[in-house]
Amino acid sequence: MAINLQKGQRQGLATAKFTVGLGWDANQSHTGVEFDLDASIFILGENNKILSDNHFVFYNNLKDPNEAVVHGGDNRTGDGDGDDEEIFIDLSKIDANATELSVVVTIDEAEARNQN
């Protein structure tokens, strides 16, 4: 079952294993530079703060210490069909102090490239 989230939306889940998929086909950029979107996940504790730097999973830190959240790697162009980046999650392995996963999508060098 696919769930399409919008900015700021929260979603409860009834499964322990799932994939966060990010796919994009951007409009032609008036800057002449390709869009590079990045999917990341923050593993947060009760105080709504990240458990540690290692609990920030993104293209430069592909898994958390428990391997509950594993990033499938960076796609810099968005070329191809389907999901361009994937993050695999297994809540049965998640740190006992985790209370929330925050999924974040950013545009690499958005300000410098004048992209939004």
Short mmCIF file of N, CA and C in Angstrom, two decimals:
data_model
loop_
_atom_site.label_atom_id
_atom_site.label_comp_id
_atom_site.label_asym_id
_atom_site.label_seq_id
_atom_site.Cartn_x
_atom_site.Cartn_y
_atom_site.Cartn_z
N MET A 1 0.84 -1.18 0.00
CA MET A 1 0.00 0.00 0.00
C MET A 1 0.88 1.24 0.00
N ALA A 2 0.70 2.12 -0.94
CA ALA A 2 1.46 3.36 -1.02
C ALA A 2 0.73 4.48 -0.29
N ILE A 3 1.50 5.31 0.39
CA ILE A 3 0.97 6.50 1.05
C ILE A 3 1.75 7.68 0.50
N ASN A 4 1.05 8.64 -0.06
CA ASN A 4 1.71 9.84 -0.58
C ASN A 4 1.56 10.95 0.44
N LEU A 5 2.68 11.40 0.98
CA LEU A 5 2.67 12.43 2.01
C LEU A 5 2.86 13.81 1.41
N GLN A 6 2.27 14.78 2.06
CA GLN A 6 2.45 16.18 1.69
C GLN A 6 3.30 16.85 2.77
N LYS A 7 3.87 17.98 2.47
CA LYS A 7 4.71 18.71 3.40
C LYS A 7 3.99 18.89 4.74
N GLY A 8 4.68 18.48 5.83
CA GLY A 8 4.15 18.65 7.18
C GLY A 8 3.19 17.58 7.64
N GLN A 9 2.83 16.65 6.78
CA GLN A 9 1.86 15.62 7.13
C GLN A 9 2.48 14.57 8.04
N ARG A 10 1.69 14.04 8.97
CA ARG A 10 2.10 12.94 9.86
C ARG A 10 1.29 11.71 9.49
N GLN A 11 1.92 10.55 9.63
CA GLN A 11 1.23 9.31 9.26
C GLN A 11 1.63 8.20 10.23
N GLY A 12 0.65 7.60 10.90
CA GLY A 12 0.88 6.41 11.71
C GLY A 12 0.88 5.19 10.80
N LEU A 13 1.59 4.15 11.22
CA LEU A 13 1.70 2.94 10.40
C LEU A 13 1.37 1.71 11.23
N ALA A 14 0.84 0.69 10.56
CA ALA A 14 0.48 -0.56 11.24
C ALA A 14 1.40 -1.70 10.80
N THR A 15 2.61 -1.38 10.39
CA THR A 15 3.56 -2.39 9.92
C THR A 15 4.94 -2.08 10.48
N ALA A 16 5.77 -3.09 10.64
CA ALA A 16 7.12 -2.89 11.18
C ALA A 16 8.14 -2.62 10.09
N LYS A 17 7.90 -3.11 8.87
CA LYS A 17 8.85 -2.93 7.78
C LYS A 17 8.20 -2.16 6.65
N PHE A 18 8.89 -1.12 6.19
CA PHE A 18 8.38 -0.34 5.07
C PHE A 18 9.53 0.41 4.41
N THR A 19 9.23 0.99 3.26
CA THR A 19 10.21 1.74 2.50
C THR A 19 9.70 3.15 2.27
N VAL A 20 10.56 4.13 2.50
CA VAL A 20 10.27 5.51 2.13
C VAL A 20 10.90 5.72 0.76
N GLY A 21 10.07 6.02 -0.22
CA GLY A 21 10.57 6.21 -1.58
C GLY A 21 10.37 7.64 -2.02
N LEU A 22 11.40 8.19 -2.68
CA LEU A 22 11.35 9.55 -3.20
C LEU A 22 11.60 9.49 -4.69
N GLY A 23 10.63 9.95 -5.46
CA GLY A 23 10.79 10.02 -6.91
C GLY A 23 10.49 11.44 -7.37
N TRP A 24 11.23 11.91 -8.34
CA TRP A 24 10.98 13.26 -8.84
C TRP A 24 11.28 13.37 -10.32
N ASP A 25 10.48 14.18 -10.94
CA ASP A 25 10.67 14.61 -12.32
C ASP A 25 10.42 16.12 -12.30
N ALA A 26 11.48 16.86 -12.16
CA ALA A 26 11.36 18.31 -11.99
C ALA A 26 11.06 19.00 -13.30
N ASN A 27 10.40 20.15 -13.21
CA ASN A 27 10.22 21.00 -14.38
C ASN A 27 11.59 21.46 -14.86
N GLN A 28 11.68 21.88 -16.10
CA GLN A 28 12.94 22.43 -16.59
C GLN A 28 13.35 23.59 -15.69
N SER A 29 14.57 23.55 -15.27
CA SER A 29 15.08 24.60 -14.40
C SER A 29 15.49 25.81 -15.24
N HIS A 30 15.02 26.97 -14.83
CA HIS A 30 15.42 28.19 -15.53
C HIS A 30 16.88 28.53 -15.23
N THR A 31 17.48 27.80 -14.27
CA THR A 31 18.88 28.04 -13.93
C THR A 31 19.81 27.21 -14.80
N GLY A 32 19.26 26.24 -15.55
CA GLY A 32 20.08 25.39 -16.40
C GLY A 32 20.79 24.28 -15.65
N VAL A 33 20.47 24.09 -14.38
CA VAL A 33 21.11 23.07 -13.56
C VAL A 33 20.06 22.04 -13.15
N GLU A 34 20.41 20.76 -13.19
CA GLU A 34 19.50 19.69 -12.77
C GLU A 34 19.13 19.83 -11.30
N PHE A 35 17.95 19.34 -10.94
CA PHE A 35 17.54 19.26 -9.54
C PHE A 35 18.12 17.98 -8.93
N ASP A 36 18.62 18.07 -7.71
CA ASP A 36 19.09 16.91 -6.96
C ASP A 36 18.38 16.91 -5.62
N LEU A 37 17.35 16.07 -5.50
CA LEU A 37 16.63 15.95 -4.24
C LEU A 37 17.28 14.88 -3.38
N ASP A 38 17.20 15.07 -2.07
CA ASP A 38 17.79 14.12 -1.12
C ASP A 38 16.77 13.76 -0.05
N ALA A 39 16.63 12.45 0.19
CA ALA A 39 15.77 11.94 1.26
C ALA A 39 16.63 11.65 2.48
N SER A 40 16.15 12.05 3.65
CA SER A 40 16.86 11.83 4.90
C SER A 40 15.86 11.47 5.98
N ILE A 41 16.35 10.82 7.04
CA ILE A 41 15.50 10.50 8.18
C ILE A 41 16.25 10.83 9.47
N PHE A 42 15.57 11.55 10.36
CA PHE A 42 16.06 11.81 11.70
C PHE A 42 15.35 10.86 12.65
N ILE A 43 16.09 10.14 13.47
CA ILE A 43 15.51 9.26 14.49
C ILE A 43 15.51 10.07 15.79
N LEU A 44 14.31 10.41 16.26
CA LEU A 44 14.15 11.32 17.39
C LEU A 44 13.75 10.59 18.66
N GLY A 45 14.11 11.18 19.80
CA GLY A 45 13.71 10.68 21.10
C GLY A 45 12.55 11.47 21.67
N GLU A 46 12.20 11.18 22.92
CA GLU A 46 11.04 11.82 23.56
C GLU A 46 11.14 13.34 23.60
N ASN A 47 12.33 13.87 23.65
CA ASN A 47 12.50 15.32 23.71
C ASN A 47 12.47 15.97 22.32
N ASN A 48 12.07 15.19 21.31
CA ASN A 48 12.03 15.65 19.91
C ASN A 48 13.40 16.09 19.40
N LYS A 49 14.45 15.49 19.96
CA LYS A 49 15.82 15.76 19.51
C LYS A 49 16.40 14.46 19.00
N ILE A 50 17.31 14.59 18.04
CA ILE A 50 17.95 13.43 17.45
C ILE A 50 18.72 12.66 18.54
N LEU A 51 18.65 11.33 18.48
CA LEU A 51 19.29 10.51 19.51
C LEU A 51 20.81 10.70 19.52
N SER A 52 21.41 10.79 18.34
CA SER A 52 22.85 11.06 18.20
C SER A 52 23.09 11.43 16.74
N ASP A 53 24.29 11.90 16.44
CA ASP A 53 24.61 12.21 15.04
C ASP A 53 24.46 10.99 14.15
N ASN A 54 24.70 9.80 14.69
CA ASN A 54 24.57 8.56 13.91
C ASN A 54 23.13 8.17 13.64
N HIS A 55 22.19 8.87 14.25
CA HIS A 55 20.76 8.61 14.04
C HIS A 55 20.16 9.57 13.01
N PHE A 56 21.02 10.23 12.25
CA PHE A 56 20.63 11.03 11.09
C PHE A 56 21.09 10.24 9.87
N VAL A 57 20.12 9.65 9.15
CA VAL A 57 20.42 8.77 8.02
C VAL A 57 20.18 9.54 6.73
N PHE A 58 21.23 9.62 5.90
CA PHE A 58 21.17 10.35 4.64
C PHE A 58 22.26 9.80 3.73
N TYR A 59 22.47 10.44 2.56
CA TYR A 59 23.40 9.92 1.56
C TYR A 59 24.84 9.79 2.06
N ASN A 60 25.20 10.49 3.13
CA ASN A 60 26.57 10.42 3.64
C ASN A 60 26.68 9.61 4.93
N ASN A 61 25.56 9.11 5.43
CA ASN A 61 25.51 8.20 6.59
C ASN A 61 24.38 7.23 6.28
N LEU A 62 24.70 6.11 5.64
CA LEU A 62 23.69 5.25 5.03
C LEU A 62 22.90 4.38 5.99
N LYS A 63 23.29 4.30 7.27
CA LYS A 63 22.50 3.50 8.22
C LYS A 63 22.72 3.98 9.64
N ASP A 64 21.71 3.75 10.47
CA ASP A 64 21.83 4.07 11.88
C ASP A 64 22.57 2.93 12.58
N PRO A 65 22.97 3.09 13.84
CA PRO A 65 23.76 2.05 14.53
C PRO A 65 23.08 0.68 14.59
N ASN A 66 21.75 0.63 14.65
CA ASN A 66 21.02 -0.65 14.74
C ASN A 66 20.64 -1.21 13.38
N GLU A 67 20.94 -0.48 12.32
CA GLU A 67 20.54 -0.83 10.96
C GLU A 67 19.03 -1.00 10.82
N ALA A 68 18.31 -0.20 11.60
CA ALA A 68 16.86 -0.16 11.49
C ALA A 68 16.43 0.74 10.34
N VAL A 69 17.27 1.72 10.03
CA VAL A 69 17.03 2.65 8.94
C VAL A 69 18.25 2.60 8.03
N VAL A 70 18.02 2.18 6.77
CA VAL A 70 19.13 2.01 5.83
C VAL A 70 18.81 2.76 4.53
N HIS A 71 19.68 3.69 4.17
CA HIS A 71 19.52 4.49 2.95
C HIS A 71 20.06 3.70 1.77
N GLY A 72 19.33 3.68 0.67
CA GLY A 72 19.73 2.93 -0.52
C GLY A 72 20.74 3.62 -1.41
N GLY A 73 21.14 4.84 -1.07
CA GLY A 73 22.14 5.56 -1.85
C GLY A 73 21.57 6.79 -2.55
N ASP A 74 22.47 7.65 -2.96
CA ASP A 74 22.10 8.95 -3.54
C ASP A 74 21.89 8.84 -5.04
N ASN A 75 20.78 9.40 -5.51
CA ASN A 75 20.53 9.55 -6.94
C ASN A 75 20.58 11.04 -7.20
N ARG A 76 21.52 11.49 -7.98
CA ARG A 76 21.74 12.93 -8.16
C ARG A 76 20.95 13.54 -9.30
N THR A 77 20.25 12.72 -10.10
CA THR A 77 19.56 13.28 -11.27
C THR A 77 18.06 13.07 -11.28
N GLY A 78 17.55 12.04 -10.61
CA GLY A 78 16.13 11.73 -10.67
C GLY A 78 15.74 11.01 -11.94
N ASP A 79 16.73 10.62 -12.75
CA ASP A 79 16.44 9.91 -14.00
C ASP A 79 15.86 8.53 -13.73
N GLY A 80 15.01 8.07 -14.63
CA GLY A 80 14.42 6.74 -14.52
C GLY A 80 13.02 6.78 -13.95
N ASP A 81 12.37 5.63 -14.02
CA ASP A 81 11.01 5.50 -13.52
C ASP A 81 11.02 5.06 -12.06
N GLY A 82 9.92 5.30 -11.38
CA GLY A 82 9.76 4.84 -10.00
C GLY A 82 10.54 5.70 -9.02
N ASP A 83 10.84 5.10 -7.87
CA ASP A 83 11.54 5.83 -6.82
C ASP A 83 13.00 6.05 -7.20
N ASP A 84 13.47 7.27 -6.98
CA ASP A 84 14.85 7.61 -7.29
C ASP A 84 15.77 7.41 -6.09
N GLU A 85 15.22 7.55 -4.90
CA GLU A 85 15.95 7.24 -3.66
C GLU A 85 15.01 6.47 -2.76
N GLU A 86 15.57 5.50 -2.02
CA GLU A 86 14.78 4.70 -1.10
C GLU A 86 15.49 4.61 0.25
N ILE A 87 14.68 4.60 1.29
CA ILE A 87 15.18 4.36 2.65
C ILE A 87 14.35 3.22 3.21
N PHE A 88 15.04 2.16 3.63
CA PHE A 88 14.39 0.94 4.12
C PHE A 88 14.36 0.99 5.64
N ILE A 89 13.17 0.72 6.20
CA ILE A 89 12.97 0.85 7.64
C ILE A 89 12.42 -0.45 8.21
N ASP A 90 13.03 -0.89 9.33
CA ASP A 90 12.58 -2.07 10.06
C ASP A 90 12.43 -1.65 11.52
N LEU A 91 11.21 -1.35 11.92
CA LEU A 91 10.95 -0.85 13.27
C LEU A 91 11.26 -1.87 14.36
N SER A 92 11.35 -3.15 14.01
CA SER A 92 11.70 -4.16 15.01
C SER A 92 13.15 -4.01 15.48
N LYS A 93 13.96 -3.25 14.73
CA LYS A 93 15.37 -3.03 15.08
C LYS A 93 15.63 -1.64 15.64
N ILE A 94 14.60 -0.81 15.71
CA ILE A 94 14.78 0.60 16.07
C ILE A 94 15.24 0.74 17.52
N ASP A 95 16.06 1.73 17.79
CA ASP A 95 16.55 2.03 19.14
C ASP A 95 15.37 2.19 20.09
N ALA A 96 15.48 1.60 21.27
CA ALA A 96 14.38 1.64 22.25
C ALA A 96 14.04 3.06 22.69
N ASN A 97 14.97 4.00 22.55
CA ASN A 97 14.72 5.39 22.94
C ASN A 97 14.06 6.22 21.84
N ALA A 98 13.87 5.63 20.68
CA ALA A 98 13.25 6.37 19.57
C ALA A 98 11.75 6.48 19.76
N THR A 99 11.22 7.67 19.50
CA THR A 99 9.77 7.89 19.60
C THR A 99 9.17 8.37 18.28
N GLU A 100 10.02 8.83 17.36
CA GLU A 100 9.51 9.38 16.11
C GLU A 100 10.58 9.31 15.03
N LEU A 101 10.15 9.09 13.81
CA LEU A 101 11.01 9.22 12.64
C LEU A 101 10.55 10.44 11.86
N SER A 102 11.47 11.32 11.58
CA SER A 102 11.14 12.51 10.81
C SER A 102 11.75 12.36 9.43
N VAL A 103 10.90 12.32 8.40
CA VAL A 103 11.34 12.18 7.02
C VAL A 103 11.49 13.57 6.43
N VAL A 104 12.65 13.84 5.85
CA VAL A 104 12.96 15.17 5.33
C VAL A 104 13.42 15.04 3.87
N VAL A 105 12.93 15.92 3.03
CA VAL A 105 13.38 16.00 1.64
C VAL A 105 13.96 17.38 1.42
N THR A 106 15.17 17.42 0.89
CA THR A 106 15.83 18.70 0.61
C THR A 106 16.30 18.73 -0.84
N ILE A 107 16.55 19.93 -1.34
CA ILE A 107 17.14 20.12 -2.67
C ILE A 107 18.60 20.50 -2.45
N ASP A 108 19.51 19.69 -2.98
CA ASP A 108 20.93 19.95 -2.83
C ASP A 108 21.29 21.30 -3.44
N GLU A 109 21.95 22.14 -2.66
CA GLU A 109 22.40 23.47 -3.09
C GLU A 109 21.26 24.31 -3.67
N ALA A 110 20.08 24.21 -3.06
CA ALA A 110 18.89 24.91 -3.57
C ALA A 110 19.10 26.42 -3.64
N GLU A 111 19.66 26.99 -2.60
CA GLU A 111 19.84 28.44 -2.59
C GLU A 111 20.84 28.88 -3.67
N ALA A 112 21.97 28.18 -3.75
CA ALA A 112 22.98 28.54 -4.74
C ALA A 112 22.49 28.36 -6.17
N ARG A 113 21.62 27.36 -6.37
CA ARG A 113 21.08 27.07 -7.70
C ARG A 113 19.78 27.80 -7.98
N ASN A 114 19.28 28.55 -6.97
CA ASN A 114 18.02 29.28 -7.09
C ASN A 114 16.87 28.35 -7.44
N GLN A 115 16.78 27.23 -6.69
CA GLN A 115 15.73 26.23 -6.91
C GLN A 115 14.86 26.09 -5.68
N ASN A 116 13.59 25.75 -5.91
CA ASN A 116 12.67 25.48 -4.81
C ASN A 116 11.61 24.53 -5.25
#
